[in-house]
Short mmCIF file of C-alpha atoms and ligand atoms in Angstrom, two decimals:
data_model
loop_
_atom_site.label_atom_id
_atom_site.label_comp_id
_atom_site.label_asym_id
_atom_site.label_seq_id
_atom_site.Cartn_x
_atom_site.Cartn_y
_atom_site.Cartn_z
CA UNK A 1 0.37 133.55 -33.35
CA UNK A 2 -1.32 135.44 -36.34
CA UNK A 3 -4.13 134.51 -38.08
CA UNK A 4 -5.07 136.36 -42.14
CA UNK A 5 -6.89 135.18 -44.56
CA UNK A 6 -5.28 135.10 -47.87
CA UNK A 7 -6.65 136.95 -50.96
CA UNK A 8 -5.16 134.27 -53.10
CA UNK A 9 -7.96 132.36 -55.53
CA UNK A 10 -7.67 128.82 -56.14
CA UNK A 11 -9.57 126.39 -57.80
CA UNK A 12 -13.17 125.09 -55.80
CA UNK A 13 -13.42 128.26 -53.46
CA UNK A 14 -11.85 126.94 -50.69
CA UNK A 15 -10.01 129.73 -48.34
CA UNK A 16 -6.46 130.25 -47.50
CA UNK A 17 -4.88 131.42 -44.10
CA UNK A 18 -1.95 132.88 -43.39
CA UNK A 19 -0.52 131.44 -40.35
CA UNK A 20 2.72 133.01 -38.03
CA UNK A 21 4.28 132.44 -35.49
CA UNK A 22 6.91 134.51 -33.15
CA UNK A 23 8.54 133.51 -30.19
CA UNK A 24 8.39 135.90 -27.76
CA UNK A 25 9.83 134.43 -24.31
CA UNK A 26 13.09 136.35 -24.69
CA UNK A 27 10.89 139.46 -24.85
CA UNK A 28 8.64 138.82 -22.02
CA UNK A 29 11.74 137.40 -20.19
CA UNK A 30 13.01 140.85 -20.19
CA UNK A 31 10.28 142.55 -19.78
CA UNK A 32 10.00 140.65 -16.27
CA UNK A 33 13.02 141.51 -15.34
CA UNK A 34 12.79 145.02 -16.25
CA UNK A 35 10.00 145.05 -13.71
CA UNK A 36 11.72 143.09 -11.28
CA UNK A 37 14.15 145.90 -11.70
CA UNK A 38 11.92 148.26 -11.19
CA UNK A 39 10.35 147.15 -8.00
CA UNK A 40 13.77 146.29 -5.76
CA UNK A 41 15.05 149.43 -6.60
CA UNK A 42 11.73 151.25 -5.09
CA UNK A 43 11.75 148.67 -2.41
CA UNK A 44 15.81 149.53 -1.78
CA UNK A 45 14.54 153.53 -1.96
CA UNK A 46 11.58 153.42 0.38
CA UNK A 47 13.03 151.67 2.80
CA UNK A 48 15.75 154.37 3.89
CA UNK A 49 13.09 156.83 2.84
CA UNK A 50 10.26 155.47 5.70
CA UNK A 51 13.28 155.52 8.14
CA UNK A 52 13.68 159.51 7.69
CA UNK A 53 10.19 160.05 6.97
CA UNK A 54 9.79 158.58 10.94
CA UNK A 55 12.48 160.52 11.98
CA UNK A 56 11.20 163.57 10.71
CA UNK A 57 7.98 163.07 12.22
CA UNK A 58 9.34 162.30 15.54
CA UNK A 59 11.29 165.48 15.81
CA UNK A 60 8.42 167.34 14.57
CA UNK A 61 6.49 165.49 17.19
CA UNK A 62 7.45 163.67 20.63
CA UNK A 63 11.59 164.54 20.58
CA UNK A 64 10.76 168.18 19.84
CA UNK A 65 12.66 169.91 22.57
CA UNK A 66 15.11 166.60 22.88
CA UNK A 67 18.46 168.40 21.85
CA UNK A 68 20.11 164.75 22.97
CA UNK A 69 17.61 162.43 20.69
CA UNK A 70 18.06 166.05 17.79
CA UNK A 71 22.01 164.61 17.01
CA UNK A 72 21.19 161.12 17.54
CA UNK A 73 18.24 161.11 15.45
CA UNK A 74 20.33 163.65 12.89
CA UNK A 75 23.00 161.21 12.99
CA UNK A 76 20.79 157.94 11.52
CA UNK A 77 19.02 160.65 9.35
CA UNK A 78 22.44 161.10 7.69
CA UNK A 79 23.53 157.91 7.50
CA UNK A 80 20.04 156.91 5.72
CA UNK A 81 20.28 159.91 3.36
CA UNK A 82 23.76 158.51 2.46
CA UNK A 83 22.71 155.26 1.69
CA UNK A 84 19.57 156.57 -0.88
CA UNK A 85 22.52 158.71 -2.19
CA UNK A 86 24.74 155.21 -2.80
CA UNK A 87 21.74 153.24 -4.36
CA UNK A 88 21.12 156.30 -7.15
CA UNK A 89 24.72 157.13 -7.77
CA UNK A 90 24.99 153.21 -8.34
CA UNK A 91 21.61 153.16 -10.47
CA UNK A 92 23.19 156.08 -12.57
CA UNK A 93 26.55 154.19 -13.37
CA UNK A 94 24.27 151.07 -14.04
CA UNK A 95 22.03 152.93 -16.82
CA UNK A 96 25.00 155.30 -18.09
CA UNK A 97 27.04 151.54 -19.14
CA UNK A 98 24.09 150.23 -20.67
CA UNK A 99 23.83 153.32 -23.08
CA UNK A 100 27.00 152.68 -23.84
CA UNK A 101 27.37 149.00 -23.78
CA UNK A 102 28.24 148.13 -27.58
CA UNK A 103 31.22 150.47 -27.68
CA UNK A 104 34.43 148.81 -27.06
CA UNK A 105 36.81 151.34 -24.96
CA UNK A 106 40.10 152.18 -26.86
CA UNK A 107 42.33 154.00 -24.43
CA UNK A 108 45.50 152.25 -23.53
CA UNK A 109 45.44 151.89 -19.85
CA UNK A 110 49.22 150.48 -17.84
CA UNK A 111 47.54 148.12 -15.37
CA UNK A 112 50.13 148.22 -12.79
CA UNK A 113 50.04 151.77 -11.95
CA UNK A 114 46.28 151.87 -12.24
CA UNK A 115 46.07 148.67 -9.46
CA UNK A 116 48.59 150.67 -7.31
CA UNK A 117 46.43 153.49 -6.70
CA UNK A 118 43.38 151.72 -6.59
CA UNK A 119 44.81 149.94 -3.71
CA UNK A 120 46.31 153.12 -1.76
CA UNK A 121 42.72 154.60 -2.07
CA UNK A 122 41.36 151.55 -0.29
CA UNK A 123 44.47 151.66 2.68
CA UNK A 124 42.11 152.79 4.78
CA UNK A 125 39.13 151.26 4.41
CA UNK A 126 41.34 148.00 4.71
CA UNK A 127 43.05 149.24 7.99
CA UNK A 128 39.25 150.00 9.56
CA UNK A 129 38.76 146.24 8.56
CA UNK A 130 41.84 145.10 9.67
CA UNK A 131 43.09 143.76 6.69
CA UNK A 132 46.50 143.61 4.94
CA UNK A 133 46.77 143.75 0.90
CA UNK A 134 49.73 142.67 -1.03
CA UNK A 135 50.14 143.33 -4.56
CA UNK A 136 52.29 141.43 -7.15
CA UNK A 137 52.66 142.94 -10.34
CA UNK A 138 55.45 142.10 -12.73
CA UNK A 139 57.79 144.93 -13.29
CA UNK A 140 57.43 145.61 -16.81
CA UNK A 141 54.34 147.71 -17.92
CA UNK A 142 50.85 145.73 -18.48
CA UNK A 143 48.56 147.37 -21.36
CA UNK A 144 45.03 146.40 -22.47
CA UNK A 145 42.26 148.47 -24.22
CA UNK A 146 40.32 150.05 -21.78
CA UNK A 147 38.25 152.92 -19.91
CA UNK A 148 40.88 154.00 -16.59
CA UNK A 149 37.82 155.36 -14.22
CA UNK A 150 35.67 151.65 -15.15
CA UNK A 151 38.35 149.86 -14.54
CA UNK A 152 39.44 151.57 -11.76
CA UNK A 153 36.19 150.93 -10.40
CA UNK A 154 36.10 147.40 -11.20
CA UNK A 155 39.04 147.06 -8.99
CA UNK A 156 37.18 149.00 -6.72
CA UNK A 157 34.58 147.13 -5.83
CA UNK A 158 36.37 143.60 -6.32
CA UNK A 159 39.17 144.32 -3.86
CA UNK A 160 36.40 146.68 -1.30
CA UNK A 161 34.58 143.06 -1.68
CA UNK A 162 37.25 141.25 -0.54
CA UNK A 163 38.27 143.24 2.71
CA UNK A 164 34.35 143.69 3.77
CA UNK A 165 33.19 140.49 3.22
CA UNK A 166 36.77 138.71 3.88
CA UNK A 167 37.62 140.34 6.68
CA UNK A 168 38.42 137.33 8.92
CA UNK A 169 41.06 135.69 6.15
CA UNK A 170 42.65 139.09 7.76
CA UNK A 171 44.41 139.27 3.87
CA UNK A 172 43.72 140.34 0.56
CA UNK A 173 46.19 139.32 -2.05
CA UNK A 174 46.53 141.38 -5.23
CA UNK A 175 47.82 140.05 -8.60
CA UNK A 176 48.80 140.84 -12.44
CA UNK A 177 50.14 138.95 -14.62
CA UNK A 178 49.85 138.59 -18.51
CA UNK A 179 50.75 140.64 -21.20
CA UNK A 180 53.29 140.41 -24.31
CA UNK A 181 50.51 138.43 -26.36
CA UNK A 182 49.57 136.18 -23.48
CA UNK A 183 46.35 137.18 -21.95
CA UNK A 184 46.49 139.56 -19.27
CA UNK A 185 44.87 138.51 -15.68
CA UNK A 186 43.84 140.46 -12.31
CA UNK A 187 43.28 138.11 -9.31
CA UNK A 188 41.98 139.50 -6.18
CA UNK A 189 41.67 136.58 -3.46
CA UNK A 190 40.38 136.65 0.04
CA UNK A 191 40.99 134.34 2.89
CA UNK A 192 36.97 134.69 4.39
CA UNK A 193 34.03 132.80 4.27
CA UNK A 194 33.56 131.83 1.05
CA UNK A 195 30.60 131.77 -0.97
CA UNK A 196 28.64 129.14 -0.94
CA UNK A 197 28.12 127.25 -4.90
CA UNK A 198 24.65 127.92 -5.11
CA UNK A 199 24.88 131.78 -4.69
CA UNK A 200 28.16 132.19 -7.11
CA UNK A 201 26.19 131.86 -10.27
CA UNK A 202 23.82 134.62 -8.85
CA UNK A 203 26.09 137.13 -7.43
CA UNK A 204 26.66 139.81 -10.30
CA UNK A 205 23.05 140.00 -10.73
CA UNK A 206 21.27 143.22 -9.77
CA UNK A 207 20.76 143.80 -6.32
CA UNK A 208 21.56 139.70 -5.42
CA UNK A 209 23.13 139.21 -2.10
CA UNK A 210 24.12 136.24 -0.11
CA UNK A 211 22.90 137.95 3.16
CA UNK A 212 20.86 141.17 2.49
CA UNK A 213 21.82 142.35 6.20
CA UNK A 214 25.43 141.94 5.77
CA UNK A 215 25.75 143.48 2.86
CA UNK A 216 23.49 146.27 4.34
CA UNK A 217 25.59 146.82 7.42
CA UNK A 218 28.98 146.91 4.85
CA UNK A 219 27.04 149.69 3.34
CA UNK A 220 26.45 147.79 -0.14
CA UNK A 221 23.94 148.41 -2.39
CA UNK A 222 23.49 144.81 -4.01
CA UNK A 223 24.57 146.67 -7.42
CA UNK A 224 28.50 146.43 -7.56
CA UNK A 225 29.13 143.17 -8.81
CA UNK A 226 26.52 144.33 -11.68
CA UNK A 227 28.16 146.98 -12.49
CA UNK A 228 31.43 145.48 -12.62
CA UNK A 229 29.90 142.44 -14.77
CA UNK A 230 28.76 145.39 -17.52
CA UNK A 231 31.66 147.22 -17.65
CA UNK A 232 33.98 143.81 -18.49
CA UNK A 233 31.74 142.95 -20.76
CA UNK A 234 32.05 146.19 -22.93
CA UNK A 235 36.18 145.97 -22.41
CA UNK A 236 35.47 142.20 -23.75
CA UNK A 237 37.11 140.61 -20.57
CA UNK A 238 35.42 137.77 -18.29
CA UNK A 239 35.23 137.54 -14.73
CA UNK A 240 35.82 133.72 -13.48
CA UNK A 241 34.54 133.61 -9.43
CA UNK A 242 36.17 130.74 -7.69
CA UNK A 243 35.01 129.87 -4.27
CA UNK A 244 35.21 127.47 -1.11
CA UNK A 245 33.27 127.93 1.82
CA UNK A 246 35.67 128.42 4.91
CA UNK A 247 38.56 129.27 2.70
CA UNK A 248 38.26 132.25 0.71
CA UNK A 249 37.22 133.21 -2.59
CA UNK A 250 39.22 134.39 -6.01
CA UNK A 251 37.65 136.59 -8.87
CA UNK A 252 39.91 136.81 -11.76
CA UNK A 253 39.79 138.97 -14.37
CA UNK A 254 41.16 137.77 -17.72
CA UNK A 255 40.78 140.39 -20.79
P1 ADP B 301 27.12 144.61 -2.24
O1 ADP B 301 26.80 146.04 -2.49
O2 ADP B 301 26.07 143.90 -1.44
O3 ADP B 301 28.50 144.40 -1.74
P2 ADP B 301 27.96 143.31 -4.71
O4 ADP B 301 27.23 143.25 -6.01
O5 ADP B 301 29.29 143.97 -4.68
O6 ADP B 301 26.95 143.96 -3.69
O7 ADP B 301 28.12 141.82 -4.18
C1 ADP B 301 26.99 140.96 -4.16
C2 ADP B 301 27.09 139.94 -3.03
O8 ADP B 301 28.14 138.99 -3.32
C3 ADP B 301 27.46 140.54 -1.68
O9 ADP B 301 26.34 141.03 -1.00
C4 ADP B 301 28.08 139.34 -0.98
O10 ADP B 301 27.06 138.53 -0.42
C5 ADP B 301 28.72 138.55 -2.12
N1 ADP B 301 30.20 138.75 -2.21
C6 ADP B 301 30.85 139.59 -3.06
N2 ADP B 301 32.19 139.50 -2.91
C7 ADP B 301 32.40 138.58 -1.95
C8 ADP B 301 33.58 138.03 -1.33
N3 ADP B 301 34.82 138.42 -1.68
N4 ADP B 301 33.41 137.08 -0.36
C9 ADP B 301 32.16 136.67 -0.01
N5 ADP B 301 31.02 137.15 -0.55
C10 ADP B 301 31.13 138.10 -1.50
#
């Protein structure tokens, strides 16, 4: 609130005060969560960043004529360099779709195709997992408006999600449908745990995770259901998360 007083004369010298007032909770709100921001990604950085800083000093140190502990050590030291590689690669995408978040994509991108090599790209990752994916697209063409490399990586990450965390449901099934005027609708479902009610609301905020060490040990960063949440909203499409616990979970996309 702002308080002035008035130059304004009236009649038996009493004052006048100008009085206003602006609500700022949506501006403090975000400032919060800017900081917020700010302080899990430095807590996601350092953390990889202590592990090789120990490293570094032990093979400066103790494990200095160790050649065994030199490729084991190397080996962690990689895999922790990797993962502060992920996090800022992830961060970049993150701040490169906010820049750009107002402008509607205009490219018109075949769906089908587009799914189809999304999915041979991931044949491996699924076979590691040992997990099968079908996909059932119609056999006519499927067009919206749309950026191919962010949608490709919404795919991406939603069908990744659902052979990592799904693993056990052993299946991922793939679908289109849509088009001619009706809307058009990508469905990935998994067979696996589930995710619990309380959680769904949460899950395409930055860096939430229903279990921070096994997302960690599937190599995620906490960041890809954000991502995929900004780049639908900028091709104007929703993302509806449907989940039971011991069944399986399906994310549709509907644009
Ligand atoms: P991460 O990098 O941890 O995979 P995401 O943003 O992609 O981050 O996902 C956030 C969290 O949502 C995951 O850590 C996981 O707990 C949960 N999640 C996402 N997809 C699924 C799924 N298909 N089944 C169960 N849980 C999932």
């Amino acid at each position: 609130m702002r308080v002035a007083p008035a130059d304004i004369a009236i009649n038996g010298g009493e004052r006048l005060y100008i009085l206003s007032y602006r609500d700022i909770s949506q501006a403090r709100r975000i400032d919060r969560m800017r900081s917020d921001f700010v302080a899990n990604a430095s807590h996601e950085l350092r953390t990889p960043l202590a592990s090789l800083r120990g490293f570094i000093e032990t093979l400066q140190g103790p494990a200095r004529n160790d050649v065994k502990a030199h490729e084991k050590f190397l080996g962690i030291m990689h895999e922790q360099a990797t993962r502060m590689s992920r996090l800022v690669d992830d961060l970049l995408s993150l701040s490169r779709l906010e820049l750009k978040s107002h402008i509607a994509p205009d490219a018109k991108i075949d769906l089908a195709p587009l799914l189809g090599h999304v999915i041979d790209s991931l044949t491996p990752l699924a076979r590691d997992v040992d997990v099968s994916i079908a996909l059932d697209i119609p056999d006519a063409p499927v067009f919206v408006h749309g950026d191919r490399d962010e949608l490709t990586e919404v795919f991406e990450n939603l069908i990744e999600n659902a052979c990592k965390y799904g693993q056990e449901g052993k299946k991922v099934e793939v679908g289109l449908s849509g088009g001619d005027g009706k809307p058009v609708e990508v469905t990935v479902r998994d067979f696996g745990p589930g995710i619990p009610a309380e959680h769904v609301p949460r899950i395409t905020e930055r860096f939430y995770r229903v279990n921070v060490e096994a997302s960690r040990s599937k190599k995620g960063t906490g960041l890809g259901l954000a991502i995929v949440k900004h780049i639908l909203t900028r091709h104007r499409a929703r993302m509806i998360v449907q989940s039971e616990v011991g069944k399986g979970t399906l994310f549709t996309v509907r644009f």
